[in-house]
Amino acid sequence: MEKITSLQNQKVKAWTKLREKKERDRTGLFLAEGPHLIEEAMRQGIVETVITDGRYSFDGVQMVEAVPQVLKKLSASVSGVSCIAVCRQFTLPVKDPRRVLLLDRIQDPGNFGTLIRTAVSFGFDAVYVSEDTCDLYNEKVIRSTQGAMFHIPVIRATLSDTVRALQKDGFRVFGTSLHNAVSMSEAQESEKMAFVLGNEGQGVSPAILQLCDQSMFIEISGFESLNVAVAGGIIMYRYRGKR
Amino acid sequence: MEKITSLQNQKVKAWTKLREKKERDRTGLFLAEGPHLIEEAMRQGIVETVITDGRYSFDGVQMVEAVPQVLKKLSASVSGVSCIAVCRQFTLPVKDPRRVLLLDRIQDPGNFGTLIRTAVSFGFDAVYVSEDTCDLYNEKVIRSTQGAMFHIPVIRATLSDTVRALQKDGFRVFGTSLHNAVSMSEAQESEKMAFVLGNEGQGVSPAILQLCDQSMFIEISGFESLNVAVAGGIIMYRYRGKR
């Protein structure tokens, strides 16, 4: 096994750059940290190289051993990791969808990752995200998905096109808004449902809301608003997929 | 108005230390950033001093003007703020509670703050947190509450004592667990309900679960678990307070 002992190693320099979105976009690669995520990535066949301190070994993939400083440099974790994989970006195919989540300009990586995790938990079939939603391969997003990103298609798209395409396919598309909206309990359940959640500060953009079949709001008692990942969780639970 | 121009100023040094838990514990003070939070804090009468770059002014409280570098040093925000208040820690009184949230060793500040925000949104009356739950006055917690921490009592306690006291007061206390539990929809609604949410990795501790009247789980379709703030949101929505 190749052994890397220097931070000046050219590969280490190249891998470190993958912590930046620009370089991930350019190369189509990303970093996945820790044995759990690497196993999920291996199951998808997208792992190029695993860098490890020697404590982990994976079969059928190129392994590189590195000193702890190298892993520390590649990792976003403060507590340190024992293995990091260089992976190819991927998109799972959408199969016969019944429940779809649309994310309009979600900014916070934690919210984005949590929404993906929740979508998988409640049997959703796909997540479409606006071009300006934060990067799926941001390490905080990956960490927040807890591996769920390997179990659901996450597709970057022009949301107005997606809404129209879903409607053509028989979907009822719900916006989330406090104005001109029905309460979530009043919304009618149907076989194919899609829900649009919006930006943390501004909500769903008016142009998208206008395309939706209906808007819904979550009945709250006291405060003016909910965190978007919490709101998404409540909606996805209520209309969870049956599979 | 006093004007501070140097980072070496003794007050600036003392205030900067409030970014650390140890110093907050010692002094009983904390920092609140931005006009929205400061207004909420002023309504509670807990503001000692407001430090501003001159763009904001608040009546009936000691104001200090400072150069941007000072505000930047005090602030946890990367984008910078125009005003920061030094506030006294506080606990609102619990009044005739019907819905209570208990948090057992929540670690992530974002989760903690979001749970407080959601509790207010769904008409909960109090949040009790175990001694080892993260610090309420951590800036990430404060930011995630979005001001909600000024609208609900958040009380640090020995949770086993709290569970017993609530039960004595007629509360039905629900743990959250996948084992020996009923699904959330099956749980019986009652006038006084309390819910215990647990640590991100380990869930509610067995000793607390044992004290609970019943445990519940959220019906999921695909994945193994939910983020704790999402789980809390779904439960609190389902059993939201009626006031």
XYZ file of C-alpha atoms in Angstrom:
486
model
C 0.000 0.000 0.000
C 1.210 3.465 -0.878
C 2.208 5.440 2.197
C 2.072 9.225 2.398
C 4.037 10.933 5.140
C 4.216 14.535 3.947
C 1.692 17.339 3.757
C 3.642 18.545 0.728
C 2.686 15.459 -1.280
C 1.009 16.495 -4.541
C -1.938 14.145 -4.016
C -2.564 15.574 -0.571
C -2.583 19.059 -2.067
C -5.073 18.010 -4.739
C -7.341 16.231 -2.265
C -7.280 19.157 0.171
C -8.643 21.413 -2.563
C -11.741 19.220 -2.683
C -12.844 20.910 0.508
C -13.723 23.879 -1.749
C -16.869 23.880 -3.866
C -15.065 25.318 -6.887
C -12.669 22.400 -7.030
C -15.444 19.861 -6.451
C -17.374 21.386 -9.357
C -14.290 21.316 -11.581
C -13.315 17.716 -10.871
C -16.689 16.107 -10.130
C -15.187 14.620 -6.968
C -15.918 15.006 -3.262
C -14.670 13.770 0.111
C -16.570 11.404 2.410
C -15.360 10.965 5.995
C -15.570 7.991 8.304
C -16.249 4.276 7.835
C -20.059 4.549 7.766
C -20.192 7.003 4.854
C -17.398 5.211 3.006
C -19.277 1.927 3.177
C -22.365 3.610 1.764
C -20.273 5.189 -0.994
C -18.645 1.844 -1.803
C -22.056 0.253 -2.203
C -22.742 2.893 -4.883
C -19.412 2.114 -6.558
C -18.298 5.743 -6.531
C -15.143 5.506 -4.407
C -11.844 6.345 -6.153
C -9.420 6.162 -3.256
C -9.576 5.628 0.496
C -6.996 7.399 2.633
C -6.579 5.795 6.048
C -4.330 5.936 9.090
C -4.144 2.142 8.948
C -6.999 1.379 11.316
C -9.484 0.681 8.518
C -9.243 -1.388 5.377
C -11.737 -1.687 2.520
C -11.710 -4.364 -0.168
C -11.850 -3.725 -3.895
C -10.752 -0.127 -3.828
C -7.454 1.755 -3.960
C -6.134 2.267 -0.419
C -3.537 4.799 0.667
C -2.035 4.960 4.119
C -1.248 8.398 5.481
C 0.120 9.911 8.644
C -2.436 11.521 11.000
C -1.459 15.059 9.940
C -2.551 14.313 6.373
C -5.940 13.028 7.498
C -6.315 16.020 9.743
C -5.614 18.351 6.833
C -8.215 16.636 4.629
C -10.840 16.396 7.341
C -13.374 19.001 8.361
C -13.848 17.307 11.712
C -12.194 18.849 14.743
C -11.968 15.528 16.540
C -10.161 13.821 13.654
C -10.997 10.819 11.469
C -9.358 7.515 10.612
C -10.416 7.331 6.980
C -11.510 9.614 4.175
C -12.609 8.616 0.694
C -12.275 10.512 -2.554
C -15.560 9.830 -4.367
C -17.163 10.643 -7.700
C -20.302 12.795 -7.577
C -23.399 10.835 -8.514
C -27.144 11.049 -9.011
C -29.413 8.097 -8.340
C -32.211 7.467 -10.851
C -35.779 8.527 -9.993
C -38.119 5.531 -10.108
C -41.920 5.803 -10.227
C -42.085 8.709 -7.750
C -45.087 9.378 -5.493
C -43.594 11.750 -2.950
C -41.185 14.478 -4.002
C -39.490 17.279 -2.076
C -38.448 20.539 -3.743
C -35.973 22.886 -2.048
C -35.880 26.510 -3.135
C -32.622 28.255 -2.162
C -31.913 26.456 1.111
C -28.780 28.091 2.491
C -27.840 26.274 5.658
C -25.893 23.025 5.086
C -27.321 21.486 8.251
C -30.892 22.176 7.149
C -30.187 20.802 3.666
C -28.630 17.589 4.944
C -31.329 17.073 7.570
C -34.059 17.502 4.956
C -32.460 14.816 2.774
C -32.198 12.487 5.791
C -35.835 13.116 6.704
C -37.006 12.588 3.108
C -35.470 9.110 3.135
C -36.970 8.361 6.549
C -40.455 9.164 5.319
C -40.299 7.261 2.047
C -39.843 10.187 -0.321
C -38.603 9.295 -3.796
C -36.618 12.325 -4.904
C -35.350 15.745 -3.813
C -35.071 18.518 -6.408
C -33.048 21.553 -5.402
C -32.781 24.986 -7.014
C -29.484 25.895 -8.643
C -28.686 28.278 -5.779
C -29.355 25.806 -2.961
C -26.096 25.096 -1.142
C -23.725 22.403 -2.452
C -24.732 18.790 -1.739
C -21.065 17.850 -1.400
C -20.330 20.412 1.300
C -19.002 18.370 4.226
C -21.640 19.713 6.633
C -24.411 18.662 4.269
C -22.897 15.195 3.911
C -22.526 14.845 7.680
C -26.115 15.985 8.306
C -27.535 13.477 5.819
C -26.025 10.698 7.966
C -25.605 8.602 4.854
C -29.126 9.246 3.526
C -27.743 11.015 0.436
C -26.820 7.561 -0.854
C -30.469 6.451 -0.703
C -32.372 9.127 -2.593
C -31.884 11.015 -5.860
C -30.897 14.634 -5.173
C -31.205 16.605 -8.388
C -30.165 20.189 -9.072
C -32.733 21.772 -11.371
C -34.630 24.865 -12.437
C -37.510 24.469 -10.011
C -40.134 26.121 -12.220
C -39.456 23.478 -14.865
C -39.595 20.744 -12.232
C -42.953 21.960 -10.892
C -44.443 21.952 -14.410
C -43.013 18.517 -15.218
C -44.372 17.055 -11.982
C -47.819 18.523 -12.648
C -47.784 17.007 -16.121
C -46.974 13.675 -14.474
C -50.075 13.917 -12.267
C -48.479 15.429 -9.171
C -50.244 17.889 -6.939
C -47.569 20.413 -5.998
C -47.871 22.233 -2.658
C -46.040 25.404 -1.797
C -45.429 26.408 1.805
C -46.512 29.909 2.690
C -48.515 31.814 5.280
C -50.498 33.674 2.618
C -53.327 32.295 0.478
C -52.755 28.913 2.033
C -54.706 26.115 3.693
C -53.597 24.542 6.940
C -51.598 21.368 6.527
C -54.370 19.210 8.025
C -56.857 20.550 5.488
C -54.764 19.697 2.444
C -56.122 16.776 0.490
C -53.948 13.676 0.317
C -53.414 12.271 -3.153
C -51.346 9.563 -4.782
C -48.668 11.867 -6.118
C -47.669 14.810 -3.953
C -44.794 17.265 -4.073
C -43.890 19.902 -1.491
C -41.780 23.014 -1.943
C -39.809 24.386 1.004
C -38.068 27.726 0.752
C -35.159 29.822 1.860
C -34.590 30.247 5.618
C -35.193 33.994 5.529
C -37.487 34.524 2.583
C -39.455 31.330 2.118
C -40.476 30.007 -1.282
C -40.039 32.549 -4.082
C -43.295 34.110 -5.347
C -42.701 32.863 -8.906
C -42.631 29.262 -7.691
C -45.578 29.721 -5.327
C -47.632 30.961 -8.262
C -47.003 27.738 -10.160
C -48.033 25.522 -7.252
C -51.493 23.947 -7.145
C -51.980 25.092 -3.575
C -50.023 26.453 -0.625
C -50.121 25.089 2.889
C -49.029 26.331 6.284
C -48.341 24.495 9.523
C -50.672 25.463 12.360
C -48.554 27.092 15.048
C -49.669 28.389 18.400
C -47.186 30.927 19.514
C -44.200 31.939 17.495
C -44.001 33.379 14.037
C -42.089 30.674 12.215
C -40.470 27.260 12.216
C -37.016 26.169 11.189
C -37.298 24.894 7.605
C -35.977 21.411 8.442
C -38.558 21.093 11.232
C -41.358 22.316 8.957
C -40.247 19.847 6.291
C -40.189 17.042 8.852
C -43.752 17.745 9.974
C -45.053 17.867 6.399
C -43.145 14.785 5.238
C -44.319 12.817 8.271
C -47.957 13.798 7.653
C -47.797 12.818 3.973
C -45.193 10.083 4.233
C -44.789 7.537 1.456
C -46.433 4.184 1.999
C -43.655 1.963 0.707
C -21.861 58.233 25.104
C -18.658 56.394 25.993
C -16.600 55.596 22.917
C -14.203 52.664 22.713
C -11.591 52.675 19.999
C -9.101 50.061 21.181
C -9.163 46.278 21.328
C -6.923 46.621 24.385
C -9.687 48.324 26.378
C -10.313 46.408 29.630
C -14.067 46.240 29.083
C -13.578 44.785 25.625
C -11.318 42.128 27.109
C -13.898 41.251 29.766
C -16.763 41.126 27.249
C -14.781 38.993 24.813
C -14.351 36.380 27.532
C -18.134 35.985 27.623
C -17.830 34.010 24.414
C -16.569 31.190 26.658
C -18.950 29.103 28.768
C -16.671 29.186 31.795
C -16.781 32.962 31.960
C -20.531 33.060 31.357
C -21.003 30.635 34.260
C -18.732 32.691 36.504
C -20.352 36.055 35.785
C -23.945 35.066 35.042
C -23.772 37.183 31.890
C -24.033 36.442 28.165
C -23.892 38.221 24.806
C -26.858 38.773 22.490
C -26.198 39.927 18.929
C -28.295 42.038 16.613
C -31.253 44.396 17.073
C -33.939 41.686 17.119
C -32.451 39.732 20.018
C -31.523 42.909 21.893
C -35.108 44.160 21.707
C -36.335 40.838 23.098
C -33.734 41.017 25.868
C -34.696 44.597 26.706
C -38.333 43.567 27.072
C -37.133 41.100 29.736
C -35.148 43.861 31.440
C -31.926 41.858 31.420
C -29.683 44.108 29.321
C -26.668 45.627 31.110
C -24.933 47.380 28.232
C -25.369 47.710 24.493
C -22.251 48.069 22.380
C -22.966 49.588 18.971
C -21.152 50.982 15.952
C -23.490 53.969 16.108
C -26.122 52.702 13.714
C -28.482 51.581 16.487
C -29.687 53.278 19.624
C -31.795 51.839 22.453
C -33.542 53.848 25.152
C -33.252 53.254 28.876
C -30.053 51.244 28.801
C -26.341 51.998 28.967
C -24.988 52.501 25.444
C -21.347 52.305 24.385
C -20.090 53.200 20.944
C -17.235 51.124 19.593
C -15.174 50.910 16.424
C -16.070 48.021 14.055
C -13.001 45.997 15.126
C -14.351 45.807 18.676
C -17.748 44.561 17.516
C -16.048 42.072 15.256
C -14.022 40.750 18.182
C -17.117 40.309 20.353
C -19.224 38.790 17.609
C -19.401 35.156 16.561
C -20.872 36.162 13.220
C -18.600 36.129 10.194
C -20.614 38.795 8.414
C -20.370 41.224 11.320
C -22.982 42.944 13.486
C -23.910 46.506 14.367
C -24.859 45.932 17.991
C -24.201 43.470 20.784
C -25.710 43.468 24.255
C -24.234 42.225 27.498
C -27.170 40.563 29.276
C -27.872 38.882 32.601
C -28.826 35.212 32.448
C -32.467 34.664 33.339
C -35.163 32.049 33.829
C -38.799 32.801 33.133
C -41.341 31.426 35.626
C -43.331 28.295 34.746
C -47.068 29.017 34.840
C -49.758 26.322 34.923
C -47.969 24.031 32.445
C -49.795 21.577 30.153
C -47.093 20.768 27.631
C -43.492 20.281 28.704
C -40.358 19.288 26.798
C -37.432 17.508 28.478
C -34.022 17.366 26.806
C -31.583 14.688 27.881
C -27.974 15.517 26.947
C -28.598 17.357 23.670
C -25.145 18.177 22.319
C -25.602 20.171 19.163
C -26.277 23.886 19.758
C -28.338 24.126 16.556
C -30.584 21.266 17.646
C -30.979 22.743 21.126
C -31.895 26.203 19.852
C -34.253 24.834 17.212
C -36.064 22.709 19.810
C -36.627 25.778 21.990
C -37.935 27.717 18.977
C -40.274 24.863 18.046
C -41.523 24.479 21.627
C -42.627 28.126 21.605
C -44.221 27.707 18.168
C -46.355 24.824 19.370
C -47.516 26.341 22.645
C -45.266 24.427 25.025
C -44.937 25.889 28.508
C -41.451 24.897 29.633
C -38.245 23.160 28.561
C -36.248 21.240 31.155
C -32.712 20.270 30.176
C -30.284 17.859 31.794
C -27.193 19.320 33.443
C -25.018 18.048 30.592
C -27.113 19.487 27.767
C -25.116 22.172 25.974
C -25.092 25.738 27.299
C -28.215 27.805 26.575
C -26.062 30.930 26.263
C -23.806 29.495 23.570
C -24.123 31.920 20.653
C -25.215 29.190 18.235
C -28.014 28.154 20.573
C -29.150 31.766 20.936
C -29.073 32.281 17.169
C -31.025 29.067 16.515
C -33.761 30.031 18.988
C -34.427 33.133 16.851
C -35.514 34.972 19.972
C -37.745 32.165 21.263
C -35.570 31.716 24.369
C -37.146 34.930 25.664
C -40.621 33.394 25.477
C -40.332 30.113 27.360
C -38.745 28.987 30.631
C -35.623 26.914 29.939
C -34.582 25.209 33.165
C -31.449 23.171 33.871
C -32.369 20.279 36.152
C -31.765 16.708 37.209
C -34.193 15.125 34.765
C -35.101 12.143 36.948
C -36.343 14.583 39.609
C -38.216 16.565 36.967
C -39.948 13.463 35.611
C -41.103 12.473 39.105
C -42.276 15.998 39.929
C -44.239 16.219 36.677
C -45.875 12.854 37.311
C -46.885 14.026 40.787
C -48.445 17.069 39.145
C -50.607 14.835 36.931
C -48.392 14.770 33.844
C -48.115 11.765 31.590
C -44.419 11.602 30.660
C -43.442 10.044 27.338
C -39.965 8.852 26.486
C -38.824 8.517 22.890
C -37.348 5.159 21.998
C -37.599 2.430 19.403
C -37.890 -0.289 22.045
C -40.942 -1.100 24.181
C -42.709 1.834 22.616
C -46.001 2.661 20.936
C -46.177 4.601 17.691
C -46.758 8.313 18.112
C -50.253 8.131 16.598
C -51.282 5.462 19.107
C -50.269 7.454 22.174
C -53.213 8.795 24.111
C -53.635 12.545 24.296
C -54.163 13.935 27.774
C -54.403 17.332 29.406
C -50.867 17.344 30.772
C -48.177 15.773 28.627
C -44.390 15.818 28.762
C -41.951 14.421 26.187
C -38.319 13.456 26.661
C -35.915 13.735 23.725
C -32.414 12.340 23.983
C -28.826 12.684 22.900
C -28.103 12.730 19.142
C -26.113 9.514 19.234
C -27.507 7.601 22.175
C -31.091 8.727 22.610
C -32.746 9.044 26.020
C -30.772 7.390 28.814
C -32.209 4.076 30.073
C -32.592 5.389 33.634
C -34.887 8.172 32.405
C -36.812 5.895 30.028
C -37.563 3.610 32.940
C -39.205 6.438 34.855
C -41.423 7.444 31.930
C -45.076 6.362 31.804
C -44.671 5.194 28.218
C -42.289 5.460 25.293
C -43.226 6.451 21.774
C -41.572 6.238 18.376
C -42.238 8.074 15.143
C -43.348 5.829 12.293
C -40.666 5.985 9.606
C -40.636 4.281 6.245
C -37.086 4.001 5.168
C -34.183 5.169 7.193
C -33.111 4.227 10.685
C -33.442 7.518 12.515
C -34.456 11.162 12.516
C -32.576 14.242 13.569
C -33.648 15.015 17.148
C -34.924 18.515 16.317
C -37.058 17.073 13.508
C -38.385 14.303 15.766
C -39.195 16.888 18.431
C -40.967 19.053 15.867
C -43.179 16.192 14.724
C -44.118 15.240 18.286
C -44.696 18.805 19.454
C -46.852 19.541 16.404
C -48.968 16.419 17.013
C -49.510 17.255 20.668
C -49.328 21.021 20.422
C -50.695 23.177 23.223
C -54.121 24.649 22.670
C -53.479 28.111 23.990
